[in-house]
């Protein structure tokens, strides 16, 4: 009976050692996954911040599209007139605005 008891203690001790090793391995894996999760959350937050920035920029472009389009058109027209003037055209007699004066 003593030998059986000693054999059982030996078996239990080996089993306990194996379980402790497995627990240590699982804890190490948990730690690695926790660190990976933290890194993923940080990356996700940075991505959300970038998306918000792009959204704001896009909203600005849409809001001022007409103003920018008109400014481009005016600039193109001015460049054409400047080119014509350099080519010898005379715009000094061209009426740019119409003024009406009514007498009442």
CSV table of N, CA and C in Angstrom, one decimal:
chain,number,residue,atom,x,y,z
A,1,UNK,N,0.8,-1.2,0.0
A,1,UNK,CA,0.0,0.0,0.0
A,1,UNK,C,0.9,1.3,0.0
A,2,UNK,N,2.0,1.2,0.7
A,2,UNK,CA,2.9,2.3,0.7
A,2,UNK,C,3.5,2.6,-0.7
A,3,UNK,N,3.7,1.6,-1.4
A,3,UNK,CA,4.3,1.7,-2.8
A,3,UNK,C,3.3,2.3,-3.7
A,4,UNK,N,2.0,1.9,-3.5
A,4,UNK,CA,1.0,2.4,-4.4
A,4,UNK,C,0.8,3.9,-4.0
A,5,UNK,N,0.8,4.3,-2.8
A,5,UNK,CA,0.7,5.6,-2.4
A,5,UNK,C,1.8,6.5,-2.9
A,6,UNK,N,3.0,6.0,-2.9
A,6,UNK,CA,4.2,6.7,-3.4
A,6,UNK,C,4.1,6.9,-4.9
A,7,UNK,N,3.6,5.8,-5.6
A,7,UNK,CA,3.4,5.9,-7.0
A,7,UNK,C,2.4,6.9,-7.4
A,8,UNK,N,1.3,7.0,-6.6
A,8,UNK,CA,0.2,7.9,-6.8
A,8,UNK,C,0.7,9.4,-6.6
A,9,UNK,N,1.5,9.6,-5.6
A,9,UNK,CA,2.1,10.9,-5.3
A,9,UNK,C,3.0,11.3,-6.5
A,10,UNK,N,3.8,10.4,-7.0
A,10,UNK,CA,4.7,10.7,-8.1
A,10,UNK,C,3.9,11.0,-9.3
A,11,UNK,N,2.9,10.3,-9.6
A,11,UNK,CA,2.0,10.5,-10.8
A,11,UNK,C,1.3,11.9,-10.6
A,12,UNK,N,0.8,12.2,-9.4
A,12,UNK,CA,0.1,13.4,-9.2
A,12,UNK,C,1.1,14.6,-9.3
A,13,UNK,N,2.3,14.4,-8.8
A,13,UNK,CA,3.3,15.5,-8.9
A,13,UNK,C,3.7,15.8,-10.4
A,14,UNK,N,3.8,14.7,-11.2
A,14,UNK,CA,4.1,14.9,-12.6
A,14,UNK,C,2.9,15.5,-13.3
A,15,UNK,N,1.7,15.2,-12.9
A,15,UNK,CA,0.6,15.8,-13.5
A,15,UNK,C,0.5,17.2,-13.2
A,16,UNK,N,0.8,17.6,-11.9
A,16,UNK,CA,0.7,19.0,-11.4
A,16,UNK,C,1.8,19.8,-12.2
A,17,UNK,N,3.0,19.2,-12.4
A,17,UNK,CA,4.0,19.9,-13.1
A,17,UNK,C,3.6,20.2,-14.5
A,18,UNK,N,3.1,19.2,-15.1
A,18,UNK,CA,2.6,19.4,-16.5
A,18,UNK,C,1.5,20.4,-16.6
A,19,UNK,N,0.6,20.4,-15.7
A,19,UNK,CA,-0.5,21.4,-15.7
A,19,UNK,C,0.1,22.8,-15.4
A,20,UNK,N,1.1,23.0,-14.6
A,20,UNK,CA,1.7,24.3,-14.3
A,20,UNK,C,2.4,24.8,-15.5
A,21,UNK,N,3.1,23.9,-16.3
A,21,UNK,CA,3.7,24.3,-17.5
A,21,UNK,C,2.7,24.7,-18.6
A,22,UNK,N,1.6,24.0,-18.6
A,22,UNK,CA,0.5,24.3,-19.6
A,22,UNK,C,-0.1,25.7,-19.2
A,23,UNK,N,-0.3,25.9,-17.9
A,23,UNK,CA,-0.8,27.2,-17.5
A,23,UNK,C,0.1,28.3,-17.8
A,24,UNK,N,1.4,28.1,-17.6
A,24,UNK,CA,2.4,29.2,-17.9
A,24,UNK,C,2.4,29.5,-19.4
A,25,UNK,N,2.3,28.4,-20.2
A,25,UNK,CA,2.3,28.6,-21.7
A,25,UNK,C,1.0,29.4,-22.1
A,26,UNK,N,-0.1,29.1,-21.5
A,26,UNK,CA,-1.4,29.8,-21.8
A,26,UNK,C,-1.3,31.2,-21.3
A,27,UNK,N,-0.7,31.5,-20.2
A,27,UNK,CA,-0.6,32.9,-19.7
A,27,UNK,C,0.3,33.7,-20.6
A,28,UNK,N,1.4,33.1,-21.1
A,28,UNK,CA,2.3,33.8,-22.1
A,28,UNK,C,1.5,34.1,-23.3
A,29,UNK,N,0.7,33.1,-23.8
A,29,UNK,CA,-0.1,33.4,-25.0
A,29,UNK,C,-1.1,34.5,-24.8
A,30,UNK,N,-1.7,34.5,-23.6
A,30,UNK,CA,-2.7,35.5,-23.3
A,30,UNK,C,-2.0,36.9,-23.3
A,31,UNK,N,-0.8,37.0,-22.7
A,31,UNK,CA,-0.1,38.2,-22.6
A,31,UNK,C,0.2,38.7,-24.1
A,32,UNK,N,0.7,37.8,-24.9
A,32,UNK,CA,1.0,38.2,-26.3
A,32,UNK,C,-0.3,38.7,-27.0
A,33,UNK,N,-1.4,38.0,-26.8
A,33,UNK,CA,-2.6,38.4,-27.5
A,33,UNK,C,-3.1,39.7,-26.9
A,34,UNK,N,-2.9,40.0,-25.6
A,34,UNK,CA,-3.3,41.3,-25.0
A,34,UNK,C,-2.5,42.4,-25.6
A,35,UNK,N,-1.2,42.2,-25.8
A,35,UNK,CA,-0.4,43.2,-26.4
A,35,UNK,C,-0.8,43.5,-27.9
A,36,UNK,N,-1.1,42.4,-28.6
A,36,UNK,CA,-1.6,42.5,-30.0
A,36,UNK,C,-2.9,43.3,-30.1
A,37,UNK,N,-3.8,43.0,-29.1
A,37,UNK,CA,-5.0,43.7,-29.1
A,37,UNK,C,-4.8,45.2,-28.9
A,38,UNK,N,-3.9,45.5,-28.0
A,38,UNK,CA,-3.7,47.0,-27.7
A,38,UNK,C,-3.1,47.6,-28.9
A,39,UNK,N,-2.2,47.0,-29.6
A,39,UNK,CA,-1.6,47.5,-30.8
A,39,UNK,C,-2.7,47.7,-31.9
A,40,UNK,N,-3.6,46.7,-32.0
A,40,UNK,CA,-4.7,46.8,-33.0
A,40,UNK,C,-5.6,47.9,-32.7
A,41,UNK,N,-5.9,48.1,-31.4
A,41,UNK,CA,-6.8,49.2,-31.0
A,41,UNK,C,-6.2,50.6,-31.3
A,42,UNK,N,-4.9,50.7,-31.1
A,42,UNK,CA,-4.2,52.0,-31.4
A,42,UNK,C,-4.2,52.2,-32.9
A,43,UNK,N,-4.0,51.2,-33.7
A,43,UNK,CA,-4.0,51.4,-35.1
A,43,UNK,C,-5.4,51.7,-35.6
A,44,UNK,N,-6.4,51.1,-35.0
A,44,UNK,CA,-7.8,51.4,-35.4
A,44,UNK,C,-8.2,52.8,-35.0
A,45,UNK,N,-7.7,53.3,-33.9
A,45,UNK,CA,-8.0,54.7,-33.5
A,45,UNK,C,-7.3,55.7,-34.5
A,46,UNK,N,-6.1,55.4,-34.9
A,46,UNK,CA,-5.4,56.2,-35.9
A,46,UNK,C,-6.2,56.2,-37.2
A,47,UNK,N,-6.7,55.0,-37.6
A,47,UNK,CA,-7.4,54.9,-38.9
A,47,UNK,C,-8.7,55.8,-38.8
A,48,UNK,N,-9.4,55.7,-37.7
A,48,UNK,CA,-10.6,56.5,-37.5
A,48,UNK,C,-10.3,58.0,-37.6
A,49,UNK,N,-9.2,58.4,-37.0
A,49,UNK,CA,-8.8,59.8,-37.0
A,49,UNK,C,-8.5,60.2,-38.4
A,50,UNK,N,-7.8,59.4,-39.2
A,50,UNK,CA,-7.5,59.7,-40.6
A,50,UNK,C,-8.8,59.8,-41.4
A,51,UNK,N,-9.7,58.9,-41.2
A,51,UNK,CA,-11.0,59.0,-41.9
A,51,UNK,C,-11.7,60.3,-41.6
A,52,UNK,N,-11.7,60.7,-40.3
A,52,UNK,CA,-12.4,61.9,-40.0
A,52,UNK,C,-11.7,63.1,-40.6
A,53,UNK,N,-10.4,63.1,-40.7
A,53,UNK,CA,-9.7,64.2,-41.4
A,53,UNK,C,-10.0,64.2,-42.8
A,54,UNK,N,-10.0,63.1,-43.5
A,54,UNK,CA,-10.4,63.0,-44.9
A,54,UNK,C,-11.8,63.5,-45.2
A,55,UNK,N,-12.7,63.1,-44.3
A,55,UNK,CA,-14.1,63.5,-44.4
A,55,UNK,C,-14.2,65.0,-44.3
A,56,UNK,N,-13.5,65.6,-43.3
A,56,UNK,CA,-13.6,67.1,-43.2
A,56,UNK,C,-13.0,67.8,-44.4
A,57,UNK,N,-11.9,67.3,-45.0
A,57,UNK,CA,-11.3,67.8,-46.2
A,57,UNK,C,-12.3,67.7,-47.3
A,58,UNK,N,-12.9,66.6,-47.5
A,58,UNK,CA,-13.9,66.4,-48.6
A,58,UNK,C,-15.1,67.3,-48.4
A,59,UNK,N,-15.6,67.5,-47.2
A,59,UNK,CA,-16.7,68.4,-47.0
A,59,UNK,C,-16.3,69.8,-47.4
A,60,UNK,N,-15.1,70.2,-47.1
A,60,UNK,CA,-14.6,71.6,-47.4
A,60,UNK,C,-14.5,71.7,-48.9
A,61,UNK,N,-14.0,70.7,-49.6
A,61,UNK,CA,-13.9,70.8,-51.1
A,61,UNK,C,-15.3,70.9,-51.7
A,62,UNK,N,-16.3,70.1,-51.2
A,62,UNK,CA,-17.6,70.2,-51.7
A,62,UNK,C,-18.3,71.5,-51.4
A,63,UNK,N,-18.0,72.1,-50.2
A,63,UNK,CA,-18.7,73.3,-49.8
A,63,UNK,C,-18.2,74.5,-50.7
A,64,UNK,N,-16.9,74.5,-51.0
A,64,UNK,CA,-16.3,75.6,-51.8
A,64,UNK,C,-16.1,75.3,-53.2
A,65,UNK,N,-16.7,74.3,-53.8
A,65,UNK,CA,-16.5,73.9,-55.1
A,65,UNK,C,-16.9,75.0,-56.1
A,66,UNK,N,-18.1,75.6,-55.9
A,66,UNK,CA,-18.5,76.6,-56.9
A,66,UNK,C,-17.6,77.9,-56.8
A,67,UNK,N,-17.2,78.2,-55.6
A,67,UNK,CA,-16.3,79.4,-55.5
A,67,UNK,C,-15.0,79.1,-56.2
A,68,UNK,N,-14.4,78.0,-56.0
A,68,UNK,CA,-13.2,77.6,-56.6
A,68,UNK,C,-13.3,77.5,-58.1
A,69,UNK,N,-14.4,77.0,-58.6
A,69,UNK,CA,-14.7,76.8,-60.0
A,69,UNK,C,-14.7,78.2,-60.7
A,70,UNK,N,-15.4,79.1,-60.0
A,70,UNK,CA,-15.5,80.5,-60.5
A,70,UNK,C,-14.2,81.2,-60.5
A,71,UNK,N,-13.4,81.0,-59.5
A,71,UNK,CA,-12.1,81.6,-59.4
A,71,UNK,C,-11.2,81.0,-60.5
A,72,UNK,N,-11.3,79.7,-60.8
A,72,UNK,CA,-10.5,79.1,-61.9
A,72,UNK,C,-10.9,79.7,-63.2
A,73,UNK,N,-12.2,79.8,-63.4
A,73,UNK,CA,-12.7,80.4,-64.7
A,73,UNK,C,-12.2,81.8,-64.9
A,74,UNK,N,-12.3,82.6,-63.8
A,74,UNK,CA,-11.8,84.0,-63.9
A,74,UNK,C,-10.3,84.1,-64.2
A,75,UNK,N,-9.6,83.2,-63.5
A,75,UNK,CA,-8.1,83.1,-63.8
A,75,UNK,C,-7.8,82.7,-65.2
A,76,UNK,N,-8.5,81.8,-65.7
A,76,UNK,CA,-8.3,81.4,-67.1
A,76,UNK,C,-8.6,82.5,-68.1
A,77,UNK,N,-9.7,83.2,-67.8
A,77,UNK,CA,-10.1,84.4,-68.6
A,77,UNK,C,-9.0,85.5,-68.5
A,78,UNK,N,-8.5,85.7,-67.3
A,78,UNK,CA,-7.5,86.7,-67.2
A,78,UNK,C,-6.2,86.4,-67.9
A,79,UNK,N,-5.8,85.1,-67.8
A,79,UNK,CA,-4.6,84.6,-68.6
A,79,UNK,C,-4.8,84.8,-70.1
A,80,UNK,N,-6.0,84.5,-70.6
A,80,UNK,CA,-6.2,84.6,-72.0
A,80,UNK,C,-6.1,86.1,-72.4
A,81,UNK,N,-6.7,87.0,-71.6
A,81,UNK,CA,-6.6,88.4,-71.9
A,81,UNK,C,-5.2,88.9,-71.8
A,82,UNK,N,-4.4,88.4,-70.9
A,82,UNK,CA,-3.0,88.8,-70.7
A,82,UNK,C,-2.2,88.3,-72.0
A,83,UNK,N,-2.5,87.1,-72.4
A,83,UNK,CA,-1.9,86.6,-73.6
A,83,UNK,C,-2.2,87.4,-74.8
A,84,UNK,N,-3.5,87.8,-74.9
A,84,UNK,CA,-3.9,88.6,-76.1
A,84,UNK,C,-3.2,90.0,-76.0
A,85,UNK,N,-3.1,90.6,-74.8
A,85,UNK,CA,-2.5,91.9,-74.7
A,85,UNK,C,-1.0,91.8,-75.1
A,86,UNK,N,-0.4,90.7,-74.7
A,86,UNK,CA,1.0,90.5,-75.1
A,86,UNK,C,1.2,90.3,-76.6
A,87,UNK,N,0.1,89.8,-77.2
A,87,UNK,CA,0.1,89.5,-78.6
A,87,UNK,C,-0.2,90.8,-79.4
A,88,UNK,N,-0.7,91.9,-78.7
A,88,UNK,CA,-0.9,93.1,-79.4
A,88,UNK,C,-2.4,93.6,-79.3
A,89,UNK,N,-3.2,92.9,-78.7
A,89,UNK,CA,-4.7,93.3,-78.6
A,89,UNK,C,-4.8,94.5,-77.7
A,90,UNK,N,-5.8,95.3,-78.0
A,90,UNK,CA,-6.0,96.5,-77.2
A,90,UNK,C,-7.4,96.5,-76.5
A,91,UNK,N,-7.4,96.4,-75.2
A,91,UNK,CA,-8.6,96.2,-74.5
A,91,UNK,C,-9.0,97.6,-73.8
A,92,UNK,N,-8.4,98.7,-74.2
A,92,UNK,CA,-8.6,99.9,-73.5
A,92,UNK,C,-10.0,100.5,-73.8
A,93,UNK,N,-10.6,100.2,-74.9
A,93,UNK,CA,-11.9,100.7,-75.3
A,93,UNK,C,-13.0,99.8,-75.0
A,94,UNK,N,-12.7,98.6,-74.5
A,94,UNK,CA,-13.8,97.6,-74.2
A,94,UNK,C,-14.5,98.0,-72.9
A,95,UNK,N,-15.9,98.0,-73.0
A,95,UNK,CA,-16.7,98.3,-71.9
A,95,UNK,C,-16.8,97.0,-71.0
A,96,UNK,N,-16.4,97.1,-69.8
A,96,UNK,CA,-16.5,95.9,-68.9
A,96,UNK,C,-17.7,95.9,-68.1
A,97,UNK,N,-18.3,97.1,-67.8
A,97,UNK,CA,-19.5,97.2,-67.0
A,97,UNK,C,-20.5,98.1,-67.6
A,98,UNK,N,-21.7,97.8,-67.5
A,98,UNK,CA,-22.8,98.7,-68.0
A,98,UNK,C,-23.4,99.5,-66.9
A,99,UNK,N,-23.3,100.8,-67.1
A,99,UNK,CA,-23.9,101.8,-66.1
A,99,UNK,C,-25.1,102.5,-66.7
A,100,UNK,N,-26.1,102.5,-66.0
A,100,UNK,CA,-27.3,103.2,-66.5
A,100,UNK,C,-27.7,104.3,-65.5
A,101,UNK,N,-27.8,105.4,-65.9
A,101,UNK,CA,-28.2,106.5,-65.1
A,101,UNK,C,-29.6,107.0,-65.5
A,102,UNK,N,-30.5,106.9,-64.7
A,102,UNK,CA,-31.9,107.3,-65.0
A,102,UNK,C,-32.2,108.7,-64.3
A,103,UNK,N,-32.8,109.5,-65.1
A,103,UNK,CA,-33.3,110.8,-64.5
A,103,UNK,C,-34.7,110.7,-64.2
A,104,UNK,N,-35.1,111.1,-63.1
A,104,UNK,CA,-36.5,111.0,-62.8
A,104,UNK,C,-37.2,112.1,-62.5
